[in-house]
Coordinates of N, CA and C in Angstrom, one line a residue:
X1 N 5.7 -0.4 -0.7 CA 5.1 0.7 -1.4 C 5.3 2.0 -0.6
X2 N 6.0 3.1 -1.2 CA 6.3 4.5 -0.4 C 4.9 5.2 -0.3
X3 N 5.0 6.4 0.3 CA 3.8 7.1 0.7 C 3.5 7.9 -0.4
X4 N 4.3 8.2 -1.2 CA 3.8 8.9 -2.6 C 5.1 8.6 -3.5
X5 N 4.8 8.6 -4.7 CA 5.6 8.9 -6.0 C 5.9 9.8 -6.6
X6 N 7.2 10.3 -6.3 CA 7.9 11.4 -7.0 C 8.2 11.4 -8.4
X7 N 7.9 11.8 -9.2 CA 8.2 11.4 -10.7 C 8.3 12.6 -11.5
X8 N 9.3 13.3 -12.7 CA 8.4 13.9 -13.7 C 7.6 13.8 -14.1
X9 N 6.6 14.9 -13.8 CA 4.3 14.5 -14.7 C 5.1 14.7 -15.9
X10 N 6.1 15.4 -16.2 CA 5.9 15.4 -18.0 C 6.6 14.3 -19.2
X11 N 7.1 13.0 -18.0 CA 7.2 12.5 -18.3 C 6.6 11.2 -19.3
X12 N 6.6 11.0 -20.7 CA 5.4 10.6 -21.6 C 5.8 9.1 -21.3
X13 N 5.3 8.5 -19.8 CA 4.9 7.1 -19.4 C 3.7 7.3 -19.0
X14 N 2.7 6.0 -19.8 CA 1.7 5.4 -19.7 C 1.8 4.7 -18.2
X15 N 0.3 4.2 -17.8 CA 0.2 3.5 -16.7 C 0.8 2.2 -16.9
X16 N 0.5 1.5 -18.3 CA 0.8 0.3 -19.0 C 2.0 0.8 -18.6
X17 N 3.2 1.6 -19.3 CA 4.6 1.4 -19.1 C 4.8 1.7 -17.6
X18 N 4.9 2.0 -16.7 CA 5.0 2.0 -15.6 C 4.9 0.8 -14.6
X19 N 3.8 0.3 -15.1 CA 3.3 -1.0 -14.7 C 4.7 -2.4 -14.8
X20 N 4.7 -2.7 -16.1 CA 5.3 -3.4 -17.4 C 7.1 -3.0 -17.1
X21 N 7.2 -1.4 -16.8 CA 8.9 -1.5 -16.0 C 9.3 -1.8 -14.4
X22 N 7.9 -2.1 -13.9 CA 8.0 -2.3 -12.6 C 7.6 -3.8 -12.0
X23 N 7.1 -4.3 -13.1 CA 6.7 -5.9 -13.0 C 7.6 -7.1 -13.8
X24 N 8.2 -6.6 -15.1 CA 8.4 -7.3 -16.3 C 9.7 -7.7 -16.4
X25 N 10.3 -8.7 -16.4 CA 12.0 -8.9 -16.5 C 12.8 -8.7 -17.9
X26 N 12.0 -7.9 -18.3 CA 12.4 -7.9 -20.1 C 12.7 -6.4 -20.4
X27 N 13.7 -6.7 -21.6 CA 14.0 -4.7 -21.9 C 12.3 -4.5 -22.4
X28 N 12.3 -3.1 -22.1 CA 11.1 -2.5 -22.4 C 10.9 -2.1 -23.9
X29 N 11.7 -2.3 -24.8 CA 12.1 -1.8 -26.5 C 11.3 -3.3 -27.1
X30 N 11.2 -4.8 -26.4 CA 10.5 -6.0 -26.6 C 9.0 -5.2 -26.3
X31 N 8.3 -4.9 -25.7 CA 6.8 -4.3 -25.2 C 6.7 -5.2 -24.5
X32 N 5.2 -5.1 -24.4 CA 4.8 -6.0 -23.1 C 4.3 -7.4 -23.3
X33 N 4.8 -8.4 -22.6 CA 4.5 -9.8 -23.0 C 2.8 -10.3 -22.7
X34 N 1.8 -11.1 -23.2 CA 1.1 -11.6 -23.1 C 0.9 -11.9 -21.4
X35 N 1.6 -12.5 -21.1 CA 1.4 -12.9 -19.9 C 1.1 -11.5 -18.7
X36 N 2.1 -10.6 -19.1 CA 2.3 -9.7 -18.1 C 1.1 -8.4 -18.0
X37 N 0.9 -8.4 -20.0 CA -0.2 -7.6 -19.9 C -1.6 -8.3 -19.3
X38 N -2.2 -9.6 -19.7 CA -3.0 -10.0 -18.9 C -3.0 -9.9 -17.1
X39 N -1.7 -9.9 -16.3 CA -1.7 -9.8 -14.9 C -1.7 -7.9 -14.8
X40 N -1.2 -7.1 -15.4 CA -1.6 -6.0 -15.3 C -2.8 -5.3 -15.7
X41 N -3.7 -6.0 -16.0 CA -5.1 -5.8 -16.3 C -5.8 -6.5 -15.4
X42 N -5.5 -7.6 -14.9 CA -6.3 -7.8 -13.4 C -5.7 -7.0 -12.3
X43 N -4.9 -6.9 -12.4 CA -4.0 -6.0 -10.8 C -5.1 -4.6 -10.7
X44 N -4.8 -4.2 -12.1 CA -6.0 -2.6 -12.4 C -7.0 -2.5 -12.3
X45 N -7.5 -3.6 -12.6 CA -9.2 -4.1 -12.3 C -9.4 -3.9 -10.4
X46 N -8.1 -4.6 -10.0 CA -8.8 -5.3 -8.7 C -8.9 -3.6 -8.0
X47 N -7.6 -2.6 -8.7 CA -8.0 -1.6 -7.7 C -8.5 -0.4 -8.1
X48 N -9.4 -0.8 -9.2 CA -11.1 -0.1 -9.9 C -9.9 1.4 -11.2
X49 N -8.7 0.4 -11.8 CA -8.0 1.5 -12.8 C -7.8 1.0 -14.2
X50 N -8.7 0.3 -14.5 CA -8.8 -0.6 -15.7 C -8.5 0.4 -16.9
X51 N -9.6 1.3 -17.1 CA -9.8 2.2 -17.7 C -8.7 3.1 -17.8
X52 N -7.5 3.3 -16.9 CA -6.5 4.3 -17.2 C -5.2 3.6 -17.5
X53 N -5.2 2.1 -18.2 CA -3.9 1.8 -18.6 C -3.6 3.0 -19.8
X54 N -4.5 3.7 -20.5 CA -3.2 4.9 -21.3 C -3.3 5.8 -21.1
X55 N -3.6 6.2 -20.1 CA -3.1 7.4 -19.4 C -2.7 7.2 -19.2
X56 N -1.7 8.8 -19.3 CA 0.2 9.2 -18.9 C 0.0 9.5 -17.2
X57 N 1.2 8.9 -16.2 CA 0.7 8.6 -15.1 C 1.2 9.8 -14.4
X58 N 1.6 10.9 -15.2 CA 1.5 12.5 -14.6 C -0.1 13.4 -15.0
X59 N -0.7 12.6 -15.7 CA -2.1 12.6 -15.8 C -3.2 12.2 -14.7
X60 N -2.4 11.6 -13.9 CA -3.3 10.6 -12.6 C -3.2 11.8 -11.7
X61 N -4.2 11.6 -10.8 CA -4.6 12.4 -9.2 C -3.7 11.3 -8.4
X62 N -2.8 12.1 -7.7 CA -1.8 11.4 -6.0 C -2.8 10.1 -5.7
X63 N -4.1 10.4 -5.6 CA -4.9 8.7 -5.2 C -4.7 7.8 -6.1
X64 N -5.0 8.4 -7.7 CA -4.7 6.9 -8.5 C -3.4 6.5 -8.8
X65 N -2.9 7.5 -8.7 CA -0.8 6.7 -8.2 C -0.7 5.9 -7.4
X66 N -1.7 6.5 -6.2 CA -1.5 5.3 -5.1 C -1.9 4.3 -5.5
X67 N -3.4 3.8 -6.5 CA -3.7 2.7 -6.6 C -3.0 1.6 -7.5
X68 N -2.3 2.9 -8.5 CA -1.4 2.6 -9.3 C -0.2 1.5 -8.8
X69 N 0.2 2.1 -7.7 CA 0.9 1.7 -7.0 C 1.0 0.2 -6.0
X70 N -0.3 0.1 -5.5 CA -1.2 -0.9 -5.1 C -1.5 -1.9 -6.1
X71 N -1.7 -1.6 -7.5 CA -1.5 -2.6 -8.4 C -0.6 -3.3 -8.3
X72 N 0.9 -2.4 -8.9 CA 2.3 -3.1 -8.9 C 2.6 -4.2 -7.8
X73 N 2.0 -3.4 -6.6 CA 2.2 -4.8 -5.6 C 1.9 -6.0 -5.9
X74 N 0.8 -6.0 -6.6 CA -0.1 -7.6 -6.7 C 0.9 -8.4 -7.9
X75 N 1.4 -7.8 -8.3 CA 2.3 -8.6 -9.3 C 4.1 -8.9 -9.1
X76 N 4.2 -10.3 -8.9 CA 3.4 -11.4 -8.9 C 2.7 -11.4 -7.4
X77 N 1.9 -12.4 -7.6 CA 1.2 -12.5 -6.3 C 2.1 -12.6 -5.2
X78 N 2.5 -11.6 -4.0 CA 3.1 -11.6 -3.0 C 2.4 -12.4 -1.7
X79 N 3.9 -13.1 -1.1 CA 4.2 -13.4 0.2 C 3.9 -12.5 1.1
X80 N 4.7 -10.9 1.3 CA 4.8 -10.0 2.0 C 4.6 -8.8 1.4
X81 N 4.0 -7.8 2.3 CA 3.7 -6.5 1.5 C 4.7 -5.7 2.9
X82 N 4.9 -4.4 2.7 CA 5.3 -3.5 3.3 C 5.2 -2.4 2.3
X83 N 4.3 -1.6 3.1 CA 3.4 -0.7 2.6 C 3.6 0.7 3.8
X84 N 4.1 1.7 3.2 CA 4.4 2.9 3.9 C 3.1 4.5 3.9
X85 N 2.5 3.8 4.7 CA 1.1 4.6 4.8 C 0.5 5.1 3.9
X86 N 0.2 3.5 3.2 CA -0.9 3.1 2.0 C -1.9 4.2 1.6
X87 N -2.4 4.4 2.8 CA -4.0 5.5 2.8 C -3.8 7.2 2.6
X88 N -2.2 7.5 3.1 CA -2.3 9.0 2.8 C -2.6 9.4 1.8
X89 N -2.8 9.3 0.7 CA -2.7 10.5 -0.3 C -4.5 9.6 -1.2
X90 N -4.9 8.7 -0.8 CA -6.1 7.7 -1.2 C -7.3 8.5 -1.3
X91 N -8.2 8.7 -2.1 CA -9.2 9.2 -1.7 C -10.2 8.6 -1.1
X92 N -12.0 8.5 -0.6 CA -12.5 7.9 0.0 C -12.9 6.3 -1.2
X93 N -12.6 6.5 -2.0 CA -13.0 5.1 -3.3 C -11.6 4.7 -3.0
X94 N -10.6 5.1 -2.9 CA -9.2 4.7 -3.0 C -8.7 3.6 -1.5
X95 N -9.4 4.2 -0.7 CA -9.6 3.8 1.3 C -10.5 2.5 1.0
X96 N -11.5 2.6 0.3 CA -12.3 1.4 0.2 C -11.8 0.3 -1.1
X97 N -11.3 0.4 -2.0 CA -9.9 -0.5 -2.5 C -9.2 -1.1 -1.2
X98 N -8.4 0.2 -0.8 CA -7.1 -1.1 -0.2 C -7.9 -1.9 1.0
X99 N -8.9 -1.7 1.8 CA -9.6 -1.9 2.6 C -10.3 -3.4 2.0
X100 N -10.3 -3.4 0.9 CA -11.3 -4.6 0.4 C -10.1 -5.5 -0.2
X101 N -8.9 -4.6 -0.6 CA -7.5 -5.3 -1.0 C -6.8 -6.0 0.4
X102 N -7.0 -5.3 1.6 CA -6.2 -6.0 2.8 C -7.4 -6.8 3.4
X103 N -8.5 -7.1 3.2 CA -9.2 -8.4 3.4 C -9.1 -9.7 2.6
X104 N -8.7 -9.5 1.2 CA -8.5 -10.4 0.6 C -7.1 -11.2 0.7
X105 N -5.7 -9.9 1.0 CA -4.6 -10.4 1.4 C -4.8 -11.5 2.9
X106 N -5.7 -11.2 3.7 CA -5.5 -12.0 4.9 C -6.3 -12.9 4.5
X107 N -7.6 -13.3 3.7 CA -7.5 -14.6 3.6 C -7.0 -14.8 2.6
X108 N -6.4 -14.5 2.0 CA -4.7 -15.4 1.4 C -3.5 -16.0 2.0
X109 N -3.5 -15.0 3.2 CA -2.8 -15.6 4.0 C -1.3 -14.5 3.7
X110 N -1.8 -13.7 3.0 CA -0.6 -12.7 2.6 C -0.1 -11.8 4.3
X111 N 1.3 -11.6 4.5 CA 1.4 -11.2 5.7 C 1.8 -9.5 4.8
X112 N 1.1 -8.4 6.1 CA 1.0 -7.3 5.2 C 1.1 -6.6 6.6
X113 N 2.8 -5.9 6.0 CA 3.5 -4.9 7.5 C 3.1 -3.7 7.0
X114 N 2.3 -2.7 7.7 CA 2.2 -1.5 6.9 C 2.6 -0.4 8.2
X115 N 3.1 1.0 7.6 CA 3.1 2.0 8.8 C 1.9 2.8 8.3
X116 N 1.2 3.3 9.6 CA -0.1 3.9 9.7 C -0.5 4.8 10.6
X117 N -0.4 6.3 10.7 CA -0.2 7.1 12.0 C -1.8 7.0 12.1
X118 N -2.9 6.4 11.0 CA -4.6 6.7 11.1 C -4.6 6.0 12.0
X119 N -4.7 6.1 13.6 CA -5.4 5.7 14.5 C -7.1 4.9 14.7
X120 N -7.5 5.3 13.8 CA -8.9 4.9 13.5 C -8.8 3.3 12.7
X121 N -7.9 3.9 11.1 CA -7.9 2.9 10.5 C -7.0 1.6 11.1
X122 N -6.1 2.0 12.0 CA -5.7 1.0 12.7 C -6.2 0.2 13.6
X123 N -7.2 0.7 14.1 CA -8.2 -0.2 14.9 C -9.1 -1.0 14.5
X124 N -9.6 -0.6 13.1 CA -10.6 -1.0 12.6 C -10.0 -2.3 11.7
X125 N -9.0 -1.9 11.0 CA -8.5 -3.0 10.5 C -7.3 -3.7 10.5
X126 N -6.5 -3.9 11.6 CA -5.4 -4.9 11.7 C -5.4 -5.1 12.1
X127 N -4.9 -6.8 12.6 CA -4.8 -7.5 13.3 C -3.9 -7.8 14.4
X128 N -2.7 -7.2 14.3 CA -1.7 -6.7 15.0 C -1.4 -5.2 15.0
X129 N -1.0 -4.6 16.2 CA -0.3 -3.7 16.2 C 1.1 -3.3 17.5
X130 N 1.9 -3.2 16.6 CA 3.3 -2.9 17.0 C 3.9 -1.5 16.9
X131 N 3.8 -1.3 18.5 CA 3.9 0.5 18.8 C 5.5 0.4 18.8
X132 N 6.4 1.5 17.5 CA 7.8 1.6 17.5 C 8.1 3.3 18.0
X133 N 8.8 3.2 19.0 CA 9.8 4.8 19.4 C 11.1 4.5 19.7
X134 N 11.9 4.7 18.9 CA 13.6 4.4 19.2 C 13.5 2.4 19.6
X135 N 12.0 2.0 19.7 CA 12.7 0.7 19.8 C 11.0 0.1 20.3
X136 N 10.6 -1.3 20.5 CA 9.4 -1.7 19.9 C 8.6 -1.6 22.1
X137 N 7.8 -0.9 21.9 CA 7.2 -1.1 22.8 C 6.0 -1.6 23.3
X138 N 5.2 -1.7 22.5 CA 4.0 -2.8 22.6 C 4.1 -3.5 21.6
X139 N 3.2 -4.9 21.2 CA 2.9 -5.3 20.1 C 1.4 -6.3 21.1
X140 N 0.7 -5.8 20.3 CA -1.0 -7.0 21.1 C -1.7 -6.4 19.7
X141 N -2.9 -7.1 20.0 CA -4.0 -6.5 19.3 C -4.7 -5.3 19.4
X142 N -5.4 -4.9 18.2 CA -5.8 -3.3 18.4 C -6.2 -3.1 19.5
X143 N -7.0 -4.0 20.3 CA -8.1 -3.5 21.2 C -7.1 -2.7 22.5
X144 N -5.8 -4.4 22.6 CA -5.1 -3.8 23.6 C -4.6 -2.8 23.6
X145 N -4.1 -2.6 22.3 CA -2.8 -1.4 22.0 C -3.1 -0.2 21.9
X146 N -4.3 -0.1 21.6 CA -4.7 1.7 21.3 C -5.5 2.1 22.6
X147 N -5.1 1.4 23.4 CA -5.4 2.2 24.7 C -4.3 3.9 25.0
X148 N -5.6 4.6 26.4 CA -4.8 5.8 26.4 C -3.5 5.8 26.6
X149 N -3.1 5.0 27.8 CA -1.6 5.3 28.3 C -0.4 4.0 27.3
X150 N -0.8 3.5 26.5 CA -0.5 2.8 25.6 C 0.2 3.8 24.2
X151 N -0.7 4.6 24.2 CA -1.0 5.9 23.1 C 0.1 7.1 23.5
X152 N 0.2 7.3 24.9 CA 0.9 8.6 25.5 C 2.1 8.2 25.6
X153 N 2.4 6.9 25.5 CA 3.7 6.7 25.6 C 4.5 6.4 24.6
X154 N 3.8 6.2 23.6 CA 3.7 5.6 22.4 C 4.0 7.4 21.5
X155 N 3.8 8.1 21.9 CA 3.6 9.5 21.2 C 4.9 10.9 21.6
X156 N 5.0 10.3 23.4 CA 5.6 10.8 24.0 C 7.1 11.3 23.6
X157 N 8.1 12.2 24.1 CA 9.4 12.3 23.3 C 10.4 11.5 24.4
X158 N 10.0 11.0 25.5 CA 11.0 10.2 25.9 C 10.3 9.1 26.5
X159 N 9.7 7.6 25.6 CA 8.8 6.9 25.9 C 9.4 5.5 27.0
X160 N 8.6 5.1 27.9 CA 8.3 4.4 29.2 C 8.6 3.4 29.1
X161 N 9.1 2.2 29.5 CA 8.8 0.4 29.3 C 7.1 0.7 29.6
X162 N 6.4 -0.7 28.7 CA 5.2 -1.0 29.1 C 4.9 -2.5 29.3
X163 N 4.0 -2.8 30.1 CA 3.9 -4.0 30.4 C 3.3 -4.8 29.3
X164 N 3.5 -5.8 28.3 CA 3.0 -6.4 27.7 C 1.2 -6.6 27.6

């Protein structure tokens, strides 16, 4: 998932079509199949956008693109996510989605790589974290990892070995 969606707003695509060209293995001139509109009505649900399958998605606020977007993921149900700083553009209802979305991925067992400069939100909720500068210099758990000299080196423009 990128950090926002560049699109033309005047573009006359629904969330349904957006959804349905980003999920669906069929020309889009067929519409949407049974099956696929049922999984894009739960995807929408799960991330509180039910109500905007016809809205046109240059009609959406940068948050509900994002969740927009966060839907698409769920379909089909993924193995792996990589997610390119999910939370930037989220509002605080959008933070508490993916937040309640990446609890339910881990007990699914879904493995979910995301980049996240929120310091906060990286403490609070991942399970791992893997500090990268030109090349991988920590990886432990939040507690270890967001330490200070962990952080300065981690930020720094010509960063240190660290001790595991």
């Amino acid at each position: 998932m990128p950090q926002a969606l560049e699109f033309d707003r005047g573009l006359p695509m629904t969330v349904d079509d957006f959804m349905a060209a980003m999920c669906q293995r069929r020309p889009a001139f067929l519409g949407l199949s049974r099956h696929y509109a049922g999984a894009i009505g739960e995807a929408l649900e799960r991330v509180g956008l039910q109500d905007k399958r016809k809205r046109r998605m240059g009609a959406l606020s940068g948050g509900e693109r994002q969740r927009v977007l966060l839907a698409q993921g769920l379909i089909p149900a993924p193995q792996l996510l990589v997610l390119d700083e999910p939370m930037s553009a989220l509002d605080e209802a959008g933070i508490q989605v993916f937040e309640r979305l990446l609890n339910d991925w881990r007990r699914a067992g879904i493995t979910v790589l995301w980049i996240e400069h929120d310091l906060d939100a990286v403490g609070r909720l991942a399970d791992r974290v893997t500090g990268l500068n030109r090349r991988v210099l920590f990886d432990a758990t939040p507690k270890a990892a967001l330490t200070p000299d962990r952080l300065l080196t981690l930020f720094s423009t010509h960063p240190r070995s660290l001790a595991p």
